[in-house]
PDB file of C-alpha atoms in Angstrom:
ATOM      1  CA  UNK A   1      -1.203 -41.045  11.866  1.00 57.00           C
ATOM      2  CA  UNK A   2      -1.861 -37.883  13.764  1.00 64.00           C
ATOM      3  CA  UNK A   3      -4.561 -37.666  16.205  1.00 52.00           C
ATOM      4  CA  UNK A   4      -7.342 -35.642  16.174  1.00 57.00           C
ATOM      5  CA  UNK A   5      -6.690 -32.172  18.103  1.00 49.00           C
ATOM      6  CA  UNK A   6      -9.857 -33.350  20.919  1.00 48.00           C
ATOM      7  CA  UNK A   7      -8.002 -36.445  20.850  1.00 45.00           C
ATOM      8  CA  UNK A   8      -4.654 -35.385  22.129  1.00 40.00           C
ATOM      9  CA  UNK A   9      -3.636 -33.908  25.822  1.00 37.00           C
ATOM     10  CA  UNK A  10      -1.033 -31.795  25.249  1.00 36.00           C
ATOM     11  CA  UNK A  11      -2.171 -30.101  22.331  1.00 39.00           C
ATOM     12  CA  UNK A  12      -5.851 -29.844  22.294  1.00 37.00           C
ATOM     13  CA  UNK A  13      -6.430 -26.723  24.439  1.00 38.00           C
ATOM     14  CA  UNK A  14      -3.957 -24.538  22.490  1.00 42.00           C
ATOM     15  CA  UNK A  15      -5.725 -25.957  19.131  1.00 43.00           C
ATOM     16  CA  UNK A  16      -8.736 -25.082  20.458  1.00 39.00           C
ATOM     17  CA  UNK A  17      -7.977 -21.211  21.711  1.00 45.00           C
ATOM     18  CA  UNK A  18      -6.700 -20.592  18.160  1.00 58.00           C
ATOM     19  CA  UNK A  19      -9.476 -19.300  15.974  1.00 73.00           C
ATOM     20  CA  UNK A  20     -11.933 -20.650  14.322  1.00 92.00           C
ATOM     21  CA  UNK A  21     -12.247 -21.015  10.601  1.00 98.00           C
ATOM     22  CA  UNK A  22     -14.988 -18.791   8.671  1.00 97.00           C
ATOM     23  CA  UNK A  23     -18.202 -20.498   7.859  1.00 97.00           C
ATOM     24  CA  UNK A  24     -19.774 -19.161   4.721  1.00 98.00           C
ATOM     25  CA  UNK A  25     -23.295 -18.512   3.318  1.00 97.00           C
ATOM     26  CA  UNK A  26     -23.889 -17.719   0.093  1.00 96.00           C
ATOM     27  CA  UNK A  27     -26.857 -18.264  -2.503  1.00 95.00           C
ATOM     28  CA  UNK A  28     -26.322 -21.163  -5.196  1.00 93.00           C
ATOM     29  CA  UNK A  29     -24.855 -19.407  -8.242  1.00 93.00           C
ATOM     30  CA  UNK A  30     -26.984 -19.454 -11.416  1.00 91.00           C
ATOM     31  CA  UNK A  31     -25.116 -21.950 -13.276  1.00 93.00           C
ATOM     32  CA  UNK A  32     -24.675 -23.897  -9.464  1.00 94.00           C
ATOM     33  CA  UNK A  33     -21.585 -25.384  -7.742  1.00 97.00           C
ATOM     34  CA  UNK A  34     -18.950 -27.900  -9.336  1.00 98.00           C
ATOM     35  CA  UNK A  35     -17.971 -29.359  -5.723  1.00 98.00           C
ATOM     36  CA  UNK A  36     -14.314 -31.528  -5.919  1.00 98.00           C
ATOM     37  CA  UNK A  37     -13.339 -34.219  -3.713  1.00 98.00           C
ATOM     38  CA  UNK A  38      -9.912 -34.692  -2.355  1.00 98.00           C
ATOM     39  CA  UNK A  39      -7.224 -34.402  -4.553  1.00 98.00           C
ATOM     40  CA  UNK A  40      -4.189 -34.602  -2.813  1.00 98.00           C
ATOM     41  CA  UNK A  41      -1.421 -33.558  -4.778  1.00 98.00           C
ATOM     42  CA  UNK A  42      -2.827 -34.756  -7.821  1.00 98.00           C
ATOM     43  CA  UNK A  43      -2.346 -31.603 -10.292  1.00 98.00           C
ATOM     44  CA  UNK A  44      -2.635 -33.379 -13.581  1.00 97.00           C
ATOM     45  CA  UNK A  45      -6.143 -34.708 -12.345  1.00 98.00           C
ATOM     46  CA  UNK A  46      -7.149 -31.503 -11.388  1.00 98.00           C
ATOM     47  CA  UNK A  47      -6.433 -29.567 -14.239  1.00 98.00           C
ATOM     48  CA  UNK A  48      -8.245 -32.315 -16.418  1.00 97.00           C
ATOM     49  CA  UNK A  49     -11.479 -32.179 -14.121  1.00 98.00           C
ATOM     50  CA  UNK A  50     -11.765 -27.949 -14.198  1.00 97.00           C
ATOM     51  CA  UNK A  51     -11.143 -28.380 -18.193  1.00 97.00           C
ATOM     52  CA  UNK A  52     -13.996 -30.658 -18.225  1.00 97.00           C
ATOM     53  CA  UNK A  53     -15.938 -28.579 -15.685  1.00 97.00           C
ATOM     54  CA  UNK A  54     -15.124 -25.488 -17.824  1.00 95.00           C
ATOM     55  CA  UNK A  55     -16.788 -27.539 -21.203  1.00 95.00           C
ATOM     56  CA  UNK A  56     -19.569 -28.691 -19.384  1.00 94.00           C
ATOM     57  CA  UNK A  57     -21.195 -24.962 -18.440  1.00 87.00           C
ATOM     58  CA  UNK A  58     -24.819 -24.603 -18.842  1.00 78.00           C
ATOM     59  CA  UNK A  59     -24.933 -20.599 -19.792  1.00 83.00           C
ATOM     60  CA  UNK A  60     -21.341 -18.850 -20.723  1.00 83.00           C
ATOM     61  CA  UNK A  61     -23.526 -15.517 -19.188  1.00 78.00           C
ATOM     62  CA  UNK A  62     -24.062 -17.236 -15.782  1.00 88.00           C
ATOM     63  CA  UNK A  63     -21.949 -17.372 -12.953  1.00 93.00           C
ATOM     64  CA  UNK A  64     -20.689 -20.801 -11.777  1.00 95.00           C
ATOM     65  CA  UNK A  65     -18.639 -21.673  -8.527  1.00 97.00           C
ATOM     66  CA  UNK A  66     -16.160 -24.634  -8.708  1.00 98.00           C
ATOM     67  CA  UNK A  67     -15.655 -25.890  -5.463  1.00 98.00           C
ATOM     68  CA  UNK A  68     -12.531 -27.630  -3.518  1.00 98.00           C
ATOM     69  CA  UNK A  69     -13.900 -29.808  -0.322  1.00 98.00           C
ATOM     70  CA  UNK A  70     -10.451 -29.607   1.121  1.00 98.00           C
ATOM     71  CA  UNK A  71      -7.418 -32.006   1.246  1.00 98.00           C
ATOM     72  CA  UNK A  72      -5.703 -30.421  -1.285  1.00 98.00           C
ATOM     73  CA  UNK A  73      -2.325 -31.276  -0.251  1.00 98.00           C
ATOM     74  CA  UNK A  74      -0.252 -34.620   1.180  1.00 98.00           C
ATOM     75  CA  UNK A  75       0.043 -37.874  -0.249  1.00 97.00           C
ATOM     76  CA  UNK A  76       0.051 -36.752  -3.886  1.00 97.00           C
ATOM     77  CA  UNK A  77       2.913 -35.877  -6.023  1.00 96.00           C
ATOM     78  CA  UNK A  78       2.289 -32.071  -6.840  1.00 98.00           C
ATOM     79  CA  UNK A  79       1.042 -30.377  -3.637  1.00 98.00           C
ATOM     80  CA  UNK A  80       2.963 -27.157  -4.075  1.00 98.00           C
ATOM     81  CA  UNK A  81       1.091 -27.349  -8.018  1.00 98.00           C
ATOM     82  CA  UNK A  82      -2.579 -27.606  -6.605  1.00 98.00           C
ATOM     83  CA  UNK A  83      -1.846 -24.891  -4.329  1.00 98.00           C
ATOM     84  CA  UNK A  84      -0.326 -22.852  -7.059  1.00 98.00           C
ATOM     85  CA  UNK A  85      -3.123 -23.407  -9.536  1.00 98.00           C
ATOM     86  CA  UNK A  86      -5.566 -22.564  -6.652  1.00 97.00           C
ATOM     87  CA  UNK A  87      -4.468 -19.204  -6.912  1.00 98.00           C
ATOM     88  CA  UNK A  88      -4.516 -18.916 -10.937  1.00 97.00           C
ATOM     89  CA  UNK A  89      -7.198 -16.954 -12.584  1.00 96.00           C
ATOM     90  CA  UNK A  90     -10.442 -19.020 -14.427  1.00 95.00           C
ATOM     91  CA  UNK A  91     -11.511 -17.997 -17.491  1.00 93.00           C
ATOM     92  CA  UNK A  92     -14.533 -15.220 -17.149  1.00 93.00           C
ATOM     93  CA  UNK A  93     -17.558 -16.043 -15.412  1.00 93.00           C
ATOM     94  CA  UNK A  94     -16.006 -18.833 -13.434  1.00 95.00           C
ATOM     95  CA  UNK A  95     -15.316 -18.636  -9.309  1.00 96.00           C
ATOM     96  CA  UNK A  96     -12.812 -21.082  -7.486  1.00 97.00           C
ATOM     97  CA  UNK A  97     -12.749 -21.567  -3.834  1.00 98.00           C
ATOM     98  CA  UNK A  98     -11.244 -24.344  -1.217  1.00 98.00           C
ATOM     99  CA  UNK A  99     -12.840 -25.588   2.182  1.00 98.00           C
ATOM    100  CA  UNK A 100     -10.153 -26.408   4.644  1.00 98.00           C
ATOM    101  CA  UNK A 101      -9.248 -30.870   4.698  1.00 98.00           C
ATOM    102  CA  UNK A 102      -7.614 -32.101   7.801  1.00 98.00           C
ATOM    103  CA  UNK A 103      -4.580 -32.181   5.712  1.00 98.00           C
ATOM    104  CA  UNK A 104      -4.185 -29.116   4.576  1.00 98.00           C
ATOM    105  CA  UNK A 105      -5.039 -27.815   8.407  1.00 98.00           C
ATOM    106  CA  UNK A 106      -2.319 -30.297   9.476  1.00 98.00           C
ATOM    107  CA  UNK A 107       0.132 -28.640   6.903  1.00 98.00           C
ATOM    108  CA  UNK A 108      -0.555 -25.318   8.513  1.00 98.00           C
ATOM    109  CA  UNK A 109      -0.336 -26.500  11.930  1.00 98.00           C
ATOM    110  CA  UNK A 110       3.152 -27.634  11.065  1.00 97.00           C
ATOM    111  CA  UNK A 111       3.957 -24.539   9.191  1.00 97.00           C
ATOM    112  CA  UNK A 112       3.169 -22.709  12.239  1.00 96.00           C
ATOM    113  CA  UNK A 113       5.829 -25.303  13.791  1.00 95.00           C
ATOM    114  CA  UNK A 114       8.025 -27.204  11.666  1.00 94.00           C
ATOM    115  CA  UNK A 115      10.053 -29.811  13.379  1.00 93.00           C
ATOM    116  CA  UNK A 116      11.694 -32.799  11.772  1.00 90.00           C
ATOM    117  CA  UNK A 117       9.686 -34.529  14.164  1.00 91.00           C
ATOM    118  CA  UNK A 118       6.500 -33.826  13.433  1.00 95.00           C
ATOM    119  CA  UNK A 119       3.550 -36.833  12.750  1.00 96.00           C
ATOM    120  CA  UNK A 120       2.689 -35.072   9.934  1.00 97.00           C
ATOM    121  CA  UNK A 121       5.742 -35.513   7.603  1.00 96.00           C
ATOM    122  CA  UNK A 122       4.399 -39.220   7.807  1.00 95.00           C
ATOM    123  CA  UNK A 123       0.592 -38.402   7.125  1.00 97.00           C
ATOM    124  CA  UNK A 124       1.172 -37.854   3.904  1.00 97.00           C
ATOM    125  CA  UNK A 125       3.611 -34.357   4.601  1.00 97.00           C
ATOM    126  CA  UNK A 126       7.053 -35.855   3.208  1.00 96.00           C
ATOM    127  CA  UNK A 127       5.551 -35.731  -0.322  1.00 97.00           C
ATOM    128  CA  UNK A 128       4.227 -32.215   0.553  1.00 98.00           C
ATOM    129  CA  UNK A 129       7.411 -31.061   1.255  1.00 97.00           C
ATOM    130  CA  UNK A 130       9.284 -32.933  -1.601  1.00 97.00           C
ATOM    131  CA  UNK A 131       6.630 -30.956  -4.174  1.00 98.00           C
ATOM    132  CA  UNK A 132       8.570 -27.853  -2.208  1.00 97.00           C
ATOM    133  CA  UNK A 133      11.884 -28.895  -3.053  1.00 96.00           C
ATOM    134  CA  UNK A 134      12.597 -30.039   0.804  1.00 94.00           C
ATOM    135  CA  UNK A 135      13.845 -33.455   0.684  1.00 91.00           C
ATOM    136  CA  UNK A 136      13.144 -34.341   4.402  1.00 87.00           C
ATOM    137  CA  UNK A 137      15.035 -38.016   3.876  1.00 81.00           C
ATOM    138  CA  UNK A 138      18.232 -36.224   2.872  1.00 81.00           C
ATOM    139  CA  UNK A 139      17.404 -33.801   5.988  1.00 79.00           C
ATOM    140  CA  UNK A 140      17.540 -36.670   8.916  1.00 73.00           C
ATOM    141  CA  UNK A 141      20.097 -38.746   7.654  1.00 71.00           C
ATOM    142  CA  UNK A 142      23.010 -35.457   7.312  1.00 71.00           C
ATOM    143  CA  UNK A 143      20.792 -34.663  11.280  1.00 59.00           C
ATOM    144  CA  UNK A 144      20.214 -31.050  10.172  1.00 62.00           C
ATOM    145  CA  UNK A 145      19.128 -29.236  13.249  1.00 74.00           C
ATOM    146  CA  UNK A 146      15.680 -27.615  13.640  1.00 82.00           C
ATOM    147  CA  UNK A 147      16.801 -24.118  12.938  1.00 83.00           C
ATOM    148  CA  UNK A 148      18.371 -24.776   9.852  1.00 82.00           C
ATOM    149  CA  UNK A 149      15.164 -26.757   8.669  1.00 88.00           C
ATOM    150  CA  UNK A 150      13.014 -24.225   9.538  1.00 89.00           C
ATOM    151  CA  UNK A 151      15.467 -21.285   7.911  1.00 89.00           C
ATOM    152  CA  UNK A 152      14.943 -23.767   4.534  1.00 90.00           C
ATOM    153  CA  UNK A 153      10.952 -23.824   4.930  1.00 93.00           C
ATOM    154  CA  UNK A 154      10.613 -19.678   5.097  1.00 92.00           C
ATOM    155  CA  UNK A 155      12.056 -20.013   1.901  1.00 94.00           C
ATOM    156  CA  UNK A 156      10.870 -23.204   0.332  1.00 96.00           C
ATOM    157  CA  UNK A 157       7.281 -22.382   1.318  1.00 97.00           C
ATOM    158  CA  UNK A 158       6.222 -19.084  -0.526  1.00 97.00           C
ATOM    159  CA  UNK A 159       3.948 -16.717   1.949  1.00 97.00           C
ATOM    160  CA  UNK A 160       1.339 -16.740  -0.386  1.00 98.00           C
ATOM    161  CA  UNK A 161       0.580 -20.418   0.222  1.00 98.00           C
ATOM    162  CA  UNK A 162       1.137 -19.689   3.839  1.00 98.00           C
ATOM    163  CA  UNK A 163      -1.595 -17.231   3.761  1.00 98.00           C
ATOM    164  CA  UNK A 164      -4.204 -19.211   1.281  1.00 98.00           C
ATOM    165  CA  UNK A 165      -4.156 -21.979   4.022  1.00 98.00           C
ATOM    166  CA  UNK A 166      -4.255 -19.657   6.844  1.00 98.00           C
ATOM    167  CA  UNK A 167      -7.458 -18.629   5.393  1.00 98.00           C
ATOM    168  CA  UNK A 168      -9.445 -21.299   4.291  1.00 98.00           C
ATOM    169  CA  UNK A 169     -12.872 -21.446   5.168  1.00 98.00           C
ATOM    170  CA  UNK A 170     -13.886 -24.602   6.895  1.00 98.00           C
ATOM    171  CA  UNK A 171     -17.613 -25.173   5.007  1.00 98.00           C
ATOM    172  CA  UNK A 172     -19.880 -22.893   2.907  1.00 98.00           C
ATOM    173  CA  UNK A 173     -23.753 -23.013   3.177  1.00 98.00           C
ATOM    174  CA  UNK A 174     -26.041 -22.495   0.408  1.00 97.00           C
ATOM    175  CA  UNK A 175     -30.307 -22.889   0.567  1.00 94.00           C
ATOM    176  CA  UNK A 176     -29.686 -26.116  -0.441  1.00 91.00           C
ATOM    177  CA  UNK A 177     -26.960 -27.750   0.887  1.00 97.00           C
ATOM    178  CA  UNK A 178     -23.951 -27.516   3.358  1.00 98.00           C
ATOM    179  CA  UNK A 179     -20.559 -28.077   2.112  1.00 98.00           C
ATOM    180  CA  UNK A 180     -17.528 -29.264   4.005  1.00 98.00           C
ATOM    181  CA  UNK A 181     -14.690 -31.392   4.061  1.00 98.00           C
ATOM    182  CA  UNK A 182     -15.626 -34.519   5.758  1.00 98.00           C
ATOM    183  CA  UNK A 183     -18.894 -34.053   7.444  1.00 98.00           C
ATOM    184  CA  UNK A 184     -21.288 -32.824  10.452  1.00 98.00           C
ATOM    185  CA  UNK A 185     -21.849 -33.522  14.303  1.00 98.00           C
ATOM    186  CA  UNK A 186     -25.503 -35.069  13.519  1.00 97.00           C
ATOM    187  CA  UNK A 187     -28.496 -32.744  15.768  1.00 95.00           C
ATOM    188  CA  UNK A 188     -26.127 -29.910  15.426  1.00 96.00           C
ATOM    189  CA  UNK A 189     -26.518 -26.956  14.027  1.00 96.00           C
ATOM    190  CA  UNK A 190     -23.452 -25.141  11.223  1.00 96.00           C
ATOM    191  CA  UNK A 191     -23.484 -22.354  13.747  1.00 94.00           C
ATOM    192  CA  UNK A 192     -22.505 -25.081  16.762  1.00 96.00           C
ATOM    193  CA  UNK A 193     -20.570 -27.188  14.997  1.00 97.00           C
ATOM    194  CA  UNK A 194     -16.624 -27.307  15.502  1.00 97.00           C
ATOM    195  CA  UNK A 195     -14.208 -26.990  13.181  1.00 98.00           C
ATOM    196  CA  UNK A 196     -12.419 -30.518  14.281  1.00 97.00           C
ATOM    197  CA  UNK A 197     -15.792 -32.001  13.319  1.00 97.00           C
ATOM    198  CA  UNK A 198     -15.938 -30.198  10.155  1.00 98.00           C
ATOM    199  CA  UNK A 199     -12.361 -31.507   8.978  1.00 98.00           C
ATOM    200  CA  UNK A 200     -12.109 -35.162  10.691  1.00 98.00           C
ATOM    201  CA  UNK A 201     -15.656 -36.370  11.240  1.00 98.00           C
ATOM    202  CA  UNK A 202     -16.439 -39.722  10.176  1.00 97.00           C
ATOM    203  CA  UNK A 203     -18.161 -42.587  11.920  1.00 96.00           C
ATOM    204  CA  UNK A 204     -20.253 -40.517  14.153  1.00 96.00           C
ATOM    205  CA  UNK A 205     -21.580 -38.501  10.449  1.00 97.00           C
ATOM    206  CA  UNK A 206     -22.072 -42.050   8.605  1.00 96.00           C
ATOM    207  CA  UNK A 207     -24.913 -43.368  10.098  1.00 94.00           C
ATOM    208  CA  UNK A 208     -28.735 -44.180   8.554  1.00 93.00           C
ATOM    209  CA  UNK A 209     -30.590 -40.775   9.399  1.00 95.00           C
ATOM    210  CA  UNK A 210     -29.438 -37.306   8.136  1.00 95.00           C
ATOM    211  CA  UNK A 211     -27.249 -35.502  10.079  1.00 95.00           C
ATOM    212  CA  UNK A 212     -28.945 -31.549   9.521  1.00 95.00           C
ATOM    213  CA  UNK A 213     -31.604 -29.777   7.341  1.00 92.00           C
ATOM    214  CA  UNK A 214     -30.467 -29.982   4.042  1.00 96.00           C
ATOM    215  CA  UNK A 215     -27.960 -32.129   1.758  1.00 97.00           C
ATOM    216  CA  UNK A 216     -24.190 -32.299   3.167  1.00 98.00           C
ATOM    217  CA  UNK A 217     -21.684 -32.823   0.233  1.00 98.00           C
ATOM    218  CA  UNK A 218     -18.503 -33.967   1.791  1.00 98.00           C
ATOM    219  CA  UNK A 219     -15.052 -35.699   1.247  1.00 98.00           C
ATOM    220  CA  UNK A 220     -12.619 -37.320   3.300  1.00 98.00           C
ATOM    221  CA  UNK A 221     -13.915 -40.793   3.392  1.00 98.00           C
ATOM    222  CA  UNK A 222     -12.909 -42.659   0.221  1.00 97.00           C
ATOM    223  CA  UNK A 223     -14.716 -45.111  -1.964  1.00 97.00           C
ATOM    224  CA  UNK A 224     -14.105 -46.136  -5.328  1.00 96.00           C
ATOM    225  CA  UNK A 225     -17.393 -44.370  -6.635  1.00 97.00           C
ATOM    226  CA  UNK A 226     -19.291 -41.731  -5.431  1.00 98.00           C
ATOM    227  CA  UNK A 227     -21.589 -42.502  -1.788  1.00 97.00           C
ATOM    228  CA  UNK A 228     -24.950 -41.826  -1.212  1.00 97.00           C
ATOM    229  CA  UNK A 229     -26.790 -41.316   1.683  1.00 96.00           C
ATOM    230  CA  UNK A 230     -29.403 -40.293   3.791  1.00 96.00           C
ATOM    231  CA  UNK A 231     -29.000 -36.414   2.765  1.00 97.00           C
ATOM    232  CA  UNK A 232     -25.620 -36.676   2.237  1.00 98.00           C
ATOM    233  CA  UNK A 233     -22.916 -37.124  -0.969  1.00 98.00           C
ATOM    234  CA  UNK A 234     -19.376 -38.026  -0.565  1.00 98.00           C
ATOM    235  CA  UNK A 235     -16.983 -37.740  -3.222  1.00 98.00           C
ATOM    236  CA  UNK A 236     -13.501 -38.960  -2.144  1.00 98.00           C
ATOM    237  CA  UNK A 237     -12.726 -41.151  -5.119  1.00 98.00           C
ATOM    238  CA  UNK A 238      -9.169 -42.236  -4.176  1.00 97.00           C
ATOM    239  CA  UNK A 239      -7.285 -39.930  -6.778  1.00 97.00           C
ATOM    240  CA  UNK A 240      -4.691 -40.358  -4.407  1.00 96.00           C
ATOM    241  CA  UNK A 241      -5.112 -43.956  -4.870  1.00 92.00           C
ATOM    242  CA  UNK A 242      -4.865 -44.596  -8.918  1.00 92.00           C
ATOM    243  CA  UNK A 243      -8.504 -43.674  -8.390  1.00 96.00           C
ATOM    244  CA  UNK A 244     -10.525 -40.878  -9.967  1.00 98.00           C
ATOM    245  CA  UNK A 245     -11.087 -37.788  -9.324  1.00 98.00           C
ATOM    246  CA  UNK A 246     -14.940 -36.598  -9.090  1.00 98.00           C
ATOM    247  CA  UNK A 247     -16.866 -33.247  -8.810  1.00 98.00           C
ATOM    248  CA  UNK A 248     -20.783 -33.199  -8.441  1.00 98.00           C
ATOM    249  CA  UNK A 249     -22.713 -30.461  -9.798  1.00 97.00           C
ATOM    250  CA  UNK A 250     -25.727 -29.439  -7.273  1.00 96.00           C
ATOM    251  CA  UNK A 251     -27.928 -27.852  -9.733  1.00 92.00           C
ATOM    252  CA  UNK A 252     -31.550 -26.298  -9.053  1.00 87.00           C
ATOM    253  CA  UNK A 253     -32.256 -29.029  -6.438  1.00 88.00           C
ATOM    254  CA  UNK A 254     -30.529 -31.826  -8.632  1.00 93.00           C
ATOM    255  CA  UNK A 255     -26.782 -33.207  -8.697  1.00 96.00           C
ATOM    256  CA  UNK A 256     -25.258 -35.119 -11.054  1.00 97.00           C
ATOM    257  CA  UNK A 257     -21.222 -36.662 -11.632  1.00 98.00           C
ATOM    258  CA  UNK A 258     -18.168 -35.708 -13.620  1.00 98.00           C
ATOM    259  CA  UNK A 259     -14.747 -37.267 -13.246  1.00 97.00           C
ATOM    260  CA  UNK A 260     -11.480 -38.105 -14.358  1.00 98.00           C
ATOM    261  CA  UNK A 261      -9.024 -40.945 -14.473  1.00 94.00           C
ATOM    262  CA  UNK A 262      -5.491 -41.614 -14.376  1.00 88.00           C
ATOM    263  CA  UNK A 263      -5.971 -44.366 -16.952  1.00 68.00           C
ATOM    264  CA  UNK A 264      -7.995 -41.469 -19.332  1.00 59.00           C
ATOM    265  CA  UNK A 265      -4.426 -39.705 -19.780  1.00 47.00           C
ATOM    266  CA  UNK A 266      -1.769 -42.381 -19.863  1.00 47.00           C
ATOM    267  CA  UNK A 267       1.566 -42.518 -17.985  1.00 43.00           C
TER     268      UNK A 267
END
């Protein structure tokens, strides 16, 4: 498993000069937010949870916001699909948007500079790349150099999904809650919080007191169902894991579930 950036010694300080990721703040839409946990390749999932997102809207002449809490990619079957469908249009009235995971800034990262040897193609990046049509198995055992590798990425990887990771935002604050992928620094303000934190927090986040001044709805940790906590909402459900995949809906000061199963749809 990779480390952390803060937890490396070669790496960290170039990590940390790059810039940071954009921090939104917007009001709640009218019809509120439809926040996903981490799919992870899983398109078919997806695609059944936005249908039933879609059904469930309150007012057809209010705007709603469906919102990805990051990991989109690794592990799962159909990365290359999620991204892909990530940039496909909603029907009217309907916003999408993604939070940066610590996978998908991992898949970046590597983007930035593919090796054959990178940690990541074991994190979960091997089925990334397969979704890409780059069989990195095949790769190591005919020892294709680097160049050639990275010469089959530039085109493998279209520049549009280059760019839609590139510029993921890393956590998007409304008046009622903060949203991000797997949690906050507790005491610390969104402004003073790092983006590490915001993509690979765990332990430190989990603990029996609230962590900042309004709900947190994060991902990143799984659990079979949904977790509650002191101010906080995870919703990893494992989709990765023949698990489901669940959105909350934070609605005038109120949430609620929807998900989807694998066993719903059948093989």
């Amino acid at each position: 498993m990779p480390m952390r950036p803060d937890e490396t010694d070669g790496s960290s300080s170039s990590l940390r000069e790059r810039k940071s990721r954009a921090r939104l703040t917007r009001p709640c839409p009218a019809n509120g937010i439809y926040a996903i946990g981490d799919v992870h390749g899983c398109l078919d999932l997806l695609k059944k949870l936005e249908e039933k997102i879609i059904a469930d809207r309150k007012d057809p002449a209010e705007d709603t916001l469906i919102l990805y809490l990051g990991d989109l990619v690794d592990r799962g079957p159909d990365s290359k699909g999620v991204i892909d469908h990530c940039l496909s249009p909603l029907p009217p009235g309907f916003e999408r948007m993604s939070l940066c995971g610590n996978h998908d800034q991992l898949f970046y990262e590597f983007l930035l500079n593919p090796s054959l040897a990178s940690d990541w193609i074991a994190f979960g990046g091997q089925e990334t790349l397969m979704s890409y049509g780059v069989d990195v198995a095949s790769l190591l055992s005919r020892c294709s150099g680097e160049e050639g590798f990275r010469s089959l990425l530039g085109e493998a990887i279209p520049k549009s999904h280059f760019r839609y990771l590139q510029e993921l935002p890393v956590a998007l604050t409304t008046d009622q809650a903060h949203f991000v992928h797997a949690g906050m620094r507790p005491g610390v303000s969104m402004a003073d919080q790092i983006d590490d934190d915001l993509m690979w927090i765990r332990e430190e986040f989990l603990v029996a007191h609230p962590a900042s001044d309004r709900l947190i709805v994060h991902g990143h940790t799984p659990a079979p169902t949904p977790q509650l906590g002191p101010d906080r909402i995870g919703i990893d459900t494992k989709a990765v894991g023949s698990g489901p995949l669940t959105a909350v809906h934070i609605y005038h000061g109120s949430h609620r579930f929807l998900s989807v199963s694998p066993c719903e749809y059948g093989p």
